[in-house]
């Protein structure tokens, strides 16, 4: 044997080591290409069955690729032929790929150790027949031998491990692949998540039931069960009046919140209203021919049918009501909308097996499942399975994650709990107070409370007119916790009221500098979400409550009730004139940008701001309280991150000052509401509502949604 220079021998060994890694990486890449090929094959066969072999269709000419395909599709001899879910197949491929990565890492570590050992002595000292040198320097592997070796290894280890893992349940991140049967998992690490709006999407698990890229994507939320049990008598035909035929009172259907489109009226989402007929679908895993006739397959072992289809199976004895999960409403996306949200990192797309989904549904359907849990553990389990769970466990105790979870639980209490026992009394702080409550009196207390509120509203609602000051209610359980948080503890001036709408401006929310030249550094205030055309971001309304200015005819009264001693409106030019003349100072004025609208169309007198008062969301501020409220609010400053808490404290002080006309029983009721805690937490609902306003101010007025409790 010819001896070469030691440096050459060392270089040769290192080159072989790198070549081995390159071969391993190429094998992994081939697996990924094979996954793509199988996905294309699945898409093609969805439209047309082909007699062409996978080899002919996709040009997989290399023997190794064909053997891998044949091996993964092959059945063990002596076993019964079963339906193969192509997602199972793809999961096996990915598992084998991950195992290959682990094997490669181990092999690389071992090979590196061999090289380090060899460097300890030169090849002049090594025996000529050394097996390590012989294997490394002389052995070449053909593609067929590599394939055969891979095949043997797969049968002996990878195949067994993968099959076992798949049978136990699997899930993986599928990137941006959207298809029927996919799972959509909401991402919770966003700065502006679902805490303030659409809380039902926070940590939700959605099953895609329909997808056409250029038309529509439809899915149902799987982890929002309610405690509402309906019978056949509770449903009607499409005309909304006629009862169903052949009603059976023994058919009990537990309802699930499926999404905000065509859902339960008034429960859950902006699209759920009395004007939209609810849409229900029933998930099941029945395998009979009769079930197949009335059902559509979503993925292997999971199908859906209509309520009529489910009732048909019950009537024929093919199923019982407990075989179905009944979802009301759905989540929908227009063409390209979901993909856009994926690119903005609002969601994860995932794939999982039917057994995992069925187990999660069964777990939530148990009698011990409380709707206020909102299926958070189901979301966490799937996130763990797709290797993203640890990221959120690290966020668990951060203000952002805690806030969003608490808001979801409150949404669940308000929208998933129809039984009073699961929505109210056991949220109180003091368990002794719960025991003292007489359960038999719950319904009576509720009706008494409703009558009292309606009576109070009826006495005051006729007093509402232009120029009236109203405040967010203190007698109702935080009506602006889940939506329109800007109205929480707000003071609103009504500036217009007609047959179409009521218009008002919020007075207690200073904004940041708008870049407009406002005399005297008067802070511009957020009046509402609506603006005057062509005046976006510019001051819209100037107001004052000053006798000298009224006497000087600076401006005009806001409504007839303010002619003598109330709030007047004026122009910026009049403000500048008054300041130059020395008859007023900057703190005598308020300037507001934007306004709020309450519509009356379809509601008549029950709409507008009167309707809000009738519903108990707002209360009228008495004339005696207007001056102290005004004087308090004028001490607020232009909003900054540093003074946000100070401004909000002043706003609360003004709100409290506006309540002196409240009756004592209303104050007692407010104290009682303050004791309620968010389910399964040590946070009061009062604290959460205040935090939600702070979050809204941080997100909408300071463009920093992280300004919450930490500020």
XYZ file of C-alpha atoms in Angstrom:
711
model
C 0.000 0.000 0.000
C 1.400 3.358 -0.982
C 1.791 5.709 1.942
C 0.750 9.337 1.397
C 1.677 12.380 3.355
C -0.205 12.461 6.688
C -1.806 15.819 5.862
C -3.228 14.321 2.661
C -4.653 11.342 4.505
C -6.232 13.637 7.086
C -7.780 15.783 4.364
C -9.146 12.681 2.647
C -10.856 11.437 5.804
C -12.431 14.828 6.445
C -13.705 15.000 2.877
C -15.338 11.589 3.258
C -16.986 12.681 6.530
C -18.453 15.754 4.811
C -19.573 13.627 1.889
C -21.446 11.321 4.262
C -23.278 14.302 5.770
C -24.090 15.577 2.291
C -25.567 12.203 1.333
C -27.702 12.191 4.494
C -28.943 15.712 3.809
C -29.790 14.756 0.235
C -31.829 11.810 1.534
C -33.817 14.140 3.801
C -34.378 16.520 0.929
C -35.637 13.614 -1.165
C -38.194 12.829 1.551
C -39.485 16.400 1.424
C -39.722 16.273 -2.359
C -41.572 12.993 -2.026
C -44.070 14.622 0.360
C -44.765 17.312 -2.197
C -45.187 14.718 -4.912
C -47.718 12.772 -2.857
C -49.632 15.988 -2.086
C -49.800 16.768 -5.799
C -50.959 13.222 -6.447
C -53.719 13.631 -3.853
C -54.866 16.890 -5.433
C -54.973 15.343 -8.911
C -56.881 12.259 -7.811
C -59.481 14.450 -6.104
C -60.587 15.520 -9.596
C -59.881 12.430 -11.680
C -58.892 8.844 -10.953
C -55.880 7.883 -13.000
C -54.601 4.430 -13.972
C -51.079 5.776 -14.309
C -48.611 4.632 -11.692
C -47.070 7.182 -9.315
C -43.785 6.491 -11.118
C -45.196 7.412 -14.518
C -47.227 10.370 -13.266
C -44.506 12.151 -11.348
C -41.399 10.888 -13.102
C -40.035 9.137 -10.013
C -37.560 7.081 -12.020
C -35.025 6.428 -9.302
C -35.397 3.062 -7.675
C -34.954 4.451 -4.150
C -37.928 6.790 -4.470
C -40.222 4.110 -5.851
C -39.233 1.633 -3.164
C -39.940 4.238 -0.476
C -43.416 4.926 -1.895
C -44.244 1.243 -2.249
C -42.985 0.476 1.233
C -44.981 3.211 2.947
C -48.198 2.215 1.172
C -47.702 -1.526 1.661
C -49.766 -3.519 4.178
C -48.387 -6.163 6.467
C -49.247 -9.668 5.371
C -52.069 -11.218 7.296
C -53.649 -7.917 8.372
C -57.045 -6.674 7.266
C -56.993 -4.035 4.497
C -57.965 -0.654 5.983
C -58.746 2.753 4.569
C -55.514 4.754 4.388
C -55.763 8.426 5.325
C -53.300 10.275 3.137
C -52.637 12.602 6.052
C -51.495 9.542 8.026
C -49.122 8.822 5.169
C -47.772 12.362 5.167
C -47.359 12.221 8.956
C -45.311 9.024 8.600
C -43.057 10.707 6.078
C -42.495 13.676 8.360
C -41.832 11.439 11.346
C -39.279 9.472 9.360
C -37.710 12.735 8.255
C -37.407 13.891 11.867
C -35.956 10.525 12.865
C -33.492 10.824 10.005
C -32.445 14.203 11.332
C -31.870 12.715 14.778
C -29.972 9.784 13.291
C -27.895 12.165 11.177
C -27.058 14.220 14.254
C -25.956 11.100 16.146
C -23.934 9.824 13.187
C -22.281 13.205 12.724
C -21.248 13.251 16.378
C -19.832 9.729 16.105
C -17.987 10.505 12.864
C -16.527 13.653 14.361
C -15.213 11.598 17.278
C -13.568 9.129 14.859
C -11.790 11.926 13.041
C -10.595 13.390 16.330
C -9.259 9.971 17.390
C -7.482 9.496 14.072
C -5.755 12.850 14.435
C -3.987 11.564 17.553
C -1.542 9.496 15.434
C -0.371 9.443 11.797
C -1.216 6.754 9.277
C 2.468 5.739 9.252
C 1.802 4.256 12.717
C -1.522 2.632 11.838
C -1.608 -1.092 10.992
C -2.219 -1.681 7.278
C -5.350 -3.741 7.963
C -7.040 -1.219 10.265
C -10.800 -1.634 9.675
C -11.657 1.999 10.325
C -9.300 3.262 7.665
C -10.410 0.564 5.236
C -14.084 1.414 5.618
C -13.510 5.132 5.366
C -11.029 5.126 2.510
C -12.085 2.310 0.214
C -15.803 1.664 0.559
C -18.205 3.143 -2.013
C -21.965 2.727 -1.775
C -24.204 2.288 -4.783
C -27.653 3.857 -4.904
C -29.282 0.403 -4.918
C -27.327 -0.645 -1.850
C -28.266 2.578 -0.087
C -31.906 1.946 -0.938
C -31.780 -1.614 0.302
C -30.074 -0.516 3.492
C -32.620 2.231 3.979
C -35.455 -0.223 3.366
C -34.132 -2.680 5.918
C -33.578 0.065 8.470
C -37.075 1.432 7.920
C -38.719 -1.959 8.476
C -36.681 -2.672 11.573
C -36.969 0.677 13.327
C -38.508 3.717 11.652
C -41.605 1.967 10.376
C -42.424 0.476 13.760
C -41.817 3.737 15.588
C -43.771 5.819 13.087
C -46.722 3.435 13.015
C -46.868 3.434 16.792
C -46.714 7.231 16.923
C -49.371 7.633 14.250
C -51.721 5.211 16.004
C -51.326 7.179 19.232
C -52.269 10.432 17.492
C -50.267 12.967 15.569
C -50.272 16.595 14.509
C -47.818 18.805 12.686
C -47.442 22.366 11.444
C -48.460 22.277 7.765
C -47.129 25.718 6.864
C -49.515 27.624 4.631
C -51.381 24.616 3.215
C -55.126 25.336 3.394
C -57.429 22.416 2.603
C -60.566 20.743 3.850
C -59.775 18.889 7.045
C -56.980 21.267 8.048
C -56.825 22.661 11.564
C -56.432 26.390 12.161
C -54.841 27.355 15.487
C -54.821 30.987 16.551
C -51.473 32.494 17.479
C -51.390 34.183 20.865
C -48.089 36.051 20.726
C -49.346 38.982 18.670
C -49.109 42.487 20.103
C -52.690 43.176 19.070
C -54.443 39.858 19.551
C -58.056 38.936 20.210
C -58.279 40.351 23.736
C -60.277 43.456 22.799
C -62.263 42.154 19.850
C -63.564 38.760 18.758
C -62.329 37.045 21.927
C -63.757 33.757 20.672
C -60.826 33.552 18.225
C -58.238 33.695 21.017
C -56.614 30.263 21.370
C -59.272 28.671 19.199
C -59.136 25.395 17.274
C -60.928 25.549 13.918
C -61.685 22.616 11.615
C -61.849 23.611 7.942
C -65.007 22.060 6.470
C -64.869 23.753 3.052
C -62.156 25.441 1.024
C -62.025 26.781 -2.495
C -59.141 29.187 -2.965
C -60.960 31.575 -5.284
C -64.320 31.586 -3.530
C -64.614 30.848 0.170
C -63.133 29.096 3.205
C -65.367 27.856 5.986
C -64.610 26.309 9.348
C -66.114 25.578 12.761
C -64.548 26.306 16.143
C -64.077 23.020 18.003
C -63.292 24.220 21.528
C -66.254 26.429 22.492
C -68.993 24.169 23.946
C -71.995 25.784 25.633
C -74.130 24.435 28.462
C -77.277 24.893 26.349
C -79.256 21.702 25.778
C -82.018 21.905 23.158
C -84.687 19.430 22.108
C -86.450 19.041 18.775
C -89.182 21.403 19.988
C -86.649 24.236 20.137
C -85.982 24.132 16.396
C -88.135 25.393 13.540
C -88.142 25.047 9.780
C -86.517 27.506 7.385
C -89.504 29.859 7.585
C -88.567 30.562 11.191
C -92.048 29.719 12.482
C -93.163 26.183 11.633
C -92.064 23.493 14.124
C -90.091 20.529 12.832
C -91.998 17.448 11.763
C -92.015 14.414 14.041
C -90.461 16.202 17.006
C -89.099 13.952 19.714
C -88.686 15.590 23.100
C -86.182 12.896 24.105
C -83.692 14.084 21.484
C -81.337 16.292 23.509
C -78.752 18.299 21.593
C -75.899 20.072 23.354
C -75.049 23.190 21.368
C -71.523 24.373 20.520
C -70.482 27.833 19.388
C -69.155 27.210 15.877
C -68.316 30.771 14.856
C -69.480 34.345 14.493
C -71.290 33.938 11.147
C -74.920 32.714 11.217
C -74.562 31.856 14.888
C -76.744 32.179 17.955
C -78.458 35.590 17.873
C -76.826 37.944 20.320
C -74.341 35.319 21.442
C -70.766 35.489 20.367
C -70.112 37.616 17.371
C -70.797 40.655 15.313
C -72.486 38.545 12.646
C -74.820 36.761 15.033
C -78.112 38.661 14.953
C -81.810 38.097 14.719
C -81.675 39.106 11.051
C -79.505 36.122 10.084
C -80.858 32.584 10.297
C -78.657 30.373 12.483
C -76.797 27.629 10.644
C -76.158 24.311 12.376
C -74.053 21.338 11.379
C -73.585 18.060 13.213
C -70.169 16.386 13.377
C -70.023 12.633 13.863
C -67.928 9.527 13.234
C -70.665 7.083 12.190
C -69.675 4.531 9.557
C -72.973 3.043 8.399
C -74.191 3.340 4.810
C -77.212 5.291 6.053
C -74.924 7.815 7.731
C -72.815 8.140 4.593
C -75.913 8.942 2.527
C -76.724 12.073 4.542
C -73.175 13.153 5.399
C -70.114 14.729 3.869
C -66.639 13.524 4.776
C -64.215 16.051 6.274
C -61.302 13.757 7.078
C -61.045 10.054 7.764
C -63.598 9.054 10.439
C -65.057 12.569 10.781
C -68.098 13.695 8.775
C -70.791 16.304 9.042
C -74.493 16.346 8.352
C -77.398 18.726 8.832
C -79.679 18.634 11.843
C -82.340 17.081 9.639
C -79.850 14.430 8.561
C -79.003 13.673 12.181
C -82.699 13.444 13.136
C -83.278 11.089 10.217
C -80.582 8.738 11.540
C -82.094 8.883 15.031
C -85.557 8.082 13.725
C -84.268 5.060 11.796
C -82.369 3.777 14.804
C -78.985 4.205 13.098
C -77.743 6.658 15.752
C -78.524 8.391 19.028
C -78.301 12.096 19.851
C -75.069 11.626 21.819
C -73.344 10.508 18.602
C -73.382 14.087 17.323
C -71.712 17.372 18.175
C -74.039 20.176 17.109
C -72.362 23.460 16.095
C -74.232 26.705 15.562
C -72.469 29.249 13.372
C -69.163 29.138 11.537
C -66.052 31.186 10.749
C -65.628 32.326 7.145
C -62.963 33.906 4.949
C -63.255 35.398 1.474
C -60.843 34.722 -1.418
C -57.258 35.141 -0.239
C -58.312 36.467 3.170
C -57.113 33.513 5.235
C -53.801 33.356 3.355
C -53.302 37.051 4.073
C -53.909 36.432 7.770
C -51.442 33.527 7.700
C -48.812 35.807 6.208
C -49.529 38.322 8.994
C -48.914 35.461 11.449
C -52.405 35.441 12.942
C -52.761 31.647 12.622
C -50.950 28.343 12.383
C -52.169 25.812 9.831
C -51.904 22.265 11.111
C -52.903 18.729 10.225
C -53.923 16.102 12.745
C -55.587 12.704 12.848
C -59.258 12.122 13.483
C -58.654 10.226 16.718
C -57.007 13.271 18.287
C -59.957 15.478 17.333
C -62.572 12.977 18.481
C -60.856 12.615 21.861
C -60.789 16.388 22.321
C -64.498 16.664 21.466
C -65.386 13.850 23.863
C -63.350 15.464 26.649
C -65.202 18.766 26.273
C -68.564 17.010 26.030
C -68.255 15.450 29.471
C -70.509 16.571 32.299
C -67.481 17.932 34.168
C -66.594 20.307 31.336
C -67.331 23.938 32.200
C -67.922 26.289 29.230
C -65.984 29.014 31.014
C -62.797 27.011 30.477
C -63.257 27.927 26.781
C -61.293 24.885 25.614
C -57.904 26.412 26.483
C -56.380 23.027 27.321
C -57.431 21.601 23.935
C -55.606 24.426 22.157
C -52.508 23.929 24.306
C -52.449 20.187 23.607
C -52.477 20.703 19.842
C -49.880 23.465 20.095
C -47.629 21.035 21.987
C -48.155 18.402 19.314
C -47.045 20.743 16.518
C -43.965 21.814 18.548
C -45.136 25.373 19.295
C -46.436 24.840 22.814
C -43.301 25.832 24.714
C -43.345 29.311 23.172
C -46.718 30.028 24.777
C -45.900 28.394 28.081
C -43.119 30.966 28.444
C -45.678 33.716 27.791
C -48.194 32.282 30.248
C -47.577 34.703 33.121
C -46.981 37.827 31.050
C -49.565 40.656 31.260
C -50.434 40.213 27.570
C -51.154 36.468 27.788
C -52.999 36.766 31.094
C -55.199 39.580 29.804
C -56.223 37.741 26.634
C -57.008 34.541 28.554
C -59.115 36.425 31.092
C -61.030 38.242 28.366
C -61.759 34.919 26.664
C -63.091 33.466 29.910
C -65.378 36.452 30.385
C -66.554 36.119 26.782
C -67.284 32.443 27.466
C -69.258 33.303 30.592
C -71.336 35.866 28.704
C -71.928 33.807 25.566
C -71.561 30.103 26.350
C -73.298 29.935 29.733
C -77.071 29.757 29.520
C -77.572 28.145 32.929
C -77.344 30.780 35.675
C -75.585 28.377 38.024
C -72.580 28.130 35.687
C -72.431 31.800 34.848
C -72.784 33.796 38.031
C -72.807 32.756 41.631
C -69.647 30.619 41.797
C -67.576 33.510 40.424
C -67.893 35.419 43.706
C -64.833 36.031 45.865
C -66.239 34.864 49.153
C -67.477 31.276 49.127
C -69.428 31.897 52.326
C -71.552 34.431 50.486
C -72.410 31.789 47.888
C -73.621 29.394 50.548
C -75.831 32.070 52.091
C -77.582 32.665 48.788
C -80.920 30.955 48.462
C -80.837 29.114 45.129
C -84.608 29.130 44.963
C -84.554 32.906 44.820
C -82.201 33.300 41.850
C -84.933 33.629 39.250
C -86.880 36.056 41.417
C -83.789 38.189 42.097
C -83.066 38.327 38.396
C -86.585 39.455 37.520
C -86.592 42.026 40.337
C -83.299 43.400 39.056
C -84.622 43.555 35.499
C -87.799 45.355 36.563
C -85.844 47.832 38.684
C -83.510 48.714 35.833
C -86.339 49.062 33.341
C -88.280 51.287 35.739
C -85.253 53.515 36.358
C -84.561 53.830 32.633
C -88.220 54.578 31.846
C -88.240 57.471 34.324
C -85.192 59.121 32.748
C -85.216 58.184 29.098
C -87.562 61.020 28.090
C -85.117 63.515 29.578
C -82.501 62.785 26.911
C -82.047 65.575 24.384
C -79.292 67.437 22.598
C -76.917 68.848 25.198
C -77.522 66.072 27.737
C -74.477 64.596 29.439
C -74.576 60.814 29.917
C -72.229 58.409 31.676
C -71.417 54.739 31.194
C -73.641 52.680 33.454
C -72.636 51.661 36.952
C -75.746 49.570 37.531
C -75.035 46.933 34.895
C -72.276 44.350 34.922
C -69.630 46.215 32.891
C -71.460 46.449 29.555
C -68.315 47.604 27.722
C -65.938 44.910 28.917
C -65.930 42.797 25.753
C -66.717 45.414 23.111
C -66.454 49.189 22.687
C -64.090 49.476 25.651
C -63.672 53.201 24.971
C -67.101 53.710 26.577
C -66.087 52.069 29.876
C -66.493 54.735 32.592
C -67.022 57.327 29.869
C -68.653 60.749 29.890
C -70.534 61.535 26.648
C -72.135 64.765 25.446
C -75.144 64.291 23.130
C -74.735 66.757 20.228
C -77.440 65.546 17.820
C -80.576 63.428 17.956
C -82.973 62.810 15.054
C -85.140 60.036 13.642
C -82.115 58.286 12.086
C -79.494 58.377 14.849
C -78.094 59.879 18.006
C -74.636 61.468 17.897
C -72.365 62.165 20.851
C -68.753 62.927 21.720
C -66.677 61.236 24.430
C -65.077 63.850 26.687
C -62.701 61.884 28.927
C -60.081 60.439 26.526
C -57.223 62.820 25.673
C -55.114 61.851 22.662
C -51.510 62.360 21.666
C -50.384 65.404 19.736
C -52.110 65.391 16.350
C -49.736 67.862 14.748
C -52.501 70.463 14.553
C -51.828 73.917 15.919
C -54.170 73.993 18.904
C -53.892 77.242 20.861
C -52.699 77.018 24.437
C -51.617 73.366 24.154
C -55.165 72.235 24.831
C -55.259 68.400 24.609
C -57.342 67.072 21.733
C -59.812 64.421 22.884
C -61.050 61.250 21.216
C -64.758 61.764 20.568
C -65.547 58.526 18.764
C -64.802 56.297 15.804
C -66.563 58.488 13.235
C -65.062 61.569 11.613
C -66.139 64.427 9.385
C -65.323 63.890 5.719
C -62.102 65.658 4.838
C -61.363 66.363 8.508
C -59.818 63.048 9.567
C -57.487 63.592 12.516
C -58.399 67.263 12.809
C -60.264 68.876 15.728
C -63.981 68.672 15.103
C -65.671 70.329 18.074
C -64.660 73.152 20.417
C -66.567 73.376 23.688
C -66.620 75.625 26.725
C -68.515 75.974 30.002
C -67.715 79.578 30.871
C -70.141 82.352 31.860
C -67.885 85.152 30.585
C -67.656 83.492 27.202
C -71.427 83.020 27.095
C -71.956 86.664 27.959
C -69.534 87.619 25.160
C -71.532 85.435 22.780
C -68.511 83.191 22.093
C -70.170 80.246 20.373
C -73.687 78.867 20.711
C -75.424 76.488 23.161
C -75.321 72.755 22.588
C -79.077 72.247 22.686
C -81.775 74.354 24.253
C -81.109 72.983 27.737
C -77.708 74.717 27.779
C -78.763 78.237 26.765
C -78.431 79.766 30.189
C -75.671 77.916 32.005
C -74.656 74.835 30.030
C -72.047 73.686 27.547
C -71.542 75.762 24.408
C -69.782 74.971 21.142
C -67.508 77.380 19.270
C -64.865 77.582 16.537
C -61.079 77.564 16.755
C -61.054 81.177 15.564
C -63.333 82.181 18.430
C -61.056 80.352 20.865
C -58.008 82.249 19.610
C -59.880 85.554 19.848
C -60.974 84.865 23.427
C -57.455 83.856 24.496
C -55.924 86.976 22.964
C -58.563 89.178 24.599
C -57.794 87.627 27.968
C -61.408 86.728 28.706
C -60.577 83.001 28.890
C -57.692 80.654 29.602
C -56.814 77.360 27.813
C -58.344 75.189 30.551
C -61.737 76.784 29.848
C -61.935 74.863 26.568
C -62.182 71.289 25.356
C -61.491 70.219 21.800
C -62.753 66.912 20.457
C -61.925 64.954 17.296
C -64.410 62.385 15.994
C -67.833 61.426 17.275
C -69.903 58.396 18.252
C -73.128 57.238 16.608
C -76.059 55.146 17.848
C -78.421 54.200 15.044
C -82.202 54.058 15.195
C -82.999 52.386 11.868
C -85.232 49.388 12.533
C -85.465 50.194 16.255
C -87.336 53.483 16.341
C -87.436 55.027 19.784
C -85.810 51.864 21.162
C -82.652 52.844 19.263
C -80.239 55.718 19.564
C -78.945 56.922 22.900
C -82.399 56.422 24.423
C -82.146 52.743 23.584
C -78.725 52.594 25.252
C -80.197 54.109 28.398
C -83.191 51.798 28.242
C -80.834 48.805 27.977
C -78.964 50.033 31.029
C -75.676 50.772 29.246
C -75.769 54.521 29.950
C -77.251 56.815 32.573
C -78.148 60.512 32.500
C -75.859 62.868 34.403
C -77.823 65.321 36.505
C -77.441 69.053 35.856
C -75.819 69.557 39.251
C -72.932 67.234 38.327
C -71.983 68.860 35.013
C -69.694 71.540 36.496
C -67.608 69.226 38.767
C -67.266 66.718 35.920
C -66.093 69.452 33.533
C -63.613 70.946 35.997
C -62.117 67.512 36.676
C -61.710 66.600 33.014
C -59.984 69.871 32.120
C -57.056 68.846 34.351
C -56.158 66.051 31.935
C -53.077 66.456 29.745
C -52.061 65.551 26.225
C -51.660 61.765 26.253
C -48.233 60.133 26.546
C -47.164 56.640 27.693
C -45.887 58.205 30.896
C -49.139 59.956 31.884
C -51.643 57.385 30.595
C -52.433 56.079 34.075
C -52.766 59.611 35.457
C -55.199 60.606 32.704
C -57.267 57.455 33.255
C -57.364 58.091 37.002
C -58.682 61.605 36.350
C -61.278 60.168 33.946
C -62.459 57.765 36.651
C -62.652 60.569 39.185
C -64.869 62.552 36.799
C -67.003 59.480 36.173
C -67.456 58.960 39.906
C -68.335 62.654 40.326
C -71.119 62.231 37.775
C -72.892 59.595 39.885
C -74.005 61.593 42.896
C -77.615 61.365 41.764
C -77.590 57.567 41.851
C -79.825 55.895 44.338
C -78.288 54.027 47.260
C -79.471 50.653 45.980
C -77.620 51.260 42.716
C -74.423 51.931 44.672
C -74.927 48.730 46.641
C -75.438 46.843 43.400
C -72.184 48.262 42.031
C -70.341 47.095 45.157
C -71.826 43.624 44.723
C -70.707 43.461 41.078
C -67.198 44.497 42.125
C -66.868 41.266 44.111
C -67.247 38.949 41.143
C -64.067 37.293 39.949
C -63.132 36.061 36.500
C -63.648 32.297 36.412
C -60.699 30.232 37.645
C -58.619 33.305 38.504
C -57.873 35.744 41.302
C -58.685 38.767 39.112
C -61.884 40.745 39.683
C -64.070 41.625 36.720
C -63.858 45.270 37.794
C -60.067 45.152 37.511
C -60.284 43.401 34.145
C -62.700 46.019 32.781
C -60.346 48.808 33.854
C -57.447 46.913 32.303
C -59.395 46.502 29.060
C -59.863 50.280 28.837
C -56.148 50.758 29.466
C -55.368 48.224 26.762
C -57.704 50.014 24.360
C -56.059 53.370 25.041
C -52.604 51.854 24.605
C -53.510 50.113 21.372
C -55.739 52.704 19.704
C -54.497 56.045 21.012
C -50.815 55.286 21.683
C -50.304 52.516 19.120
C -48.787 50.354 21.848
C -51.062 47.469 22.889
C -48.535 46.232 25.448
C -49.317 49.183 27.730
C -51.487 47.262 30.167
C -50.930 46.297 33.764
C -47.197 46.721 33.463
C -47.612 50.486 32.988
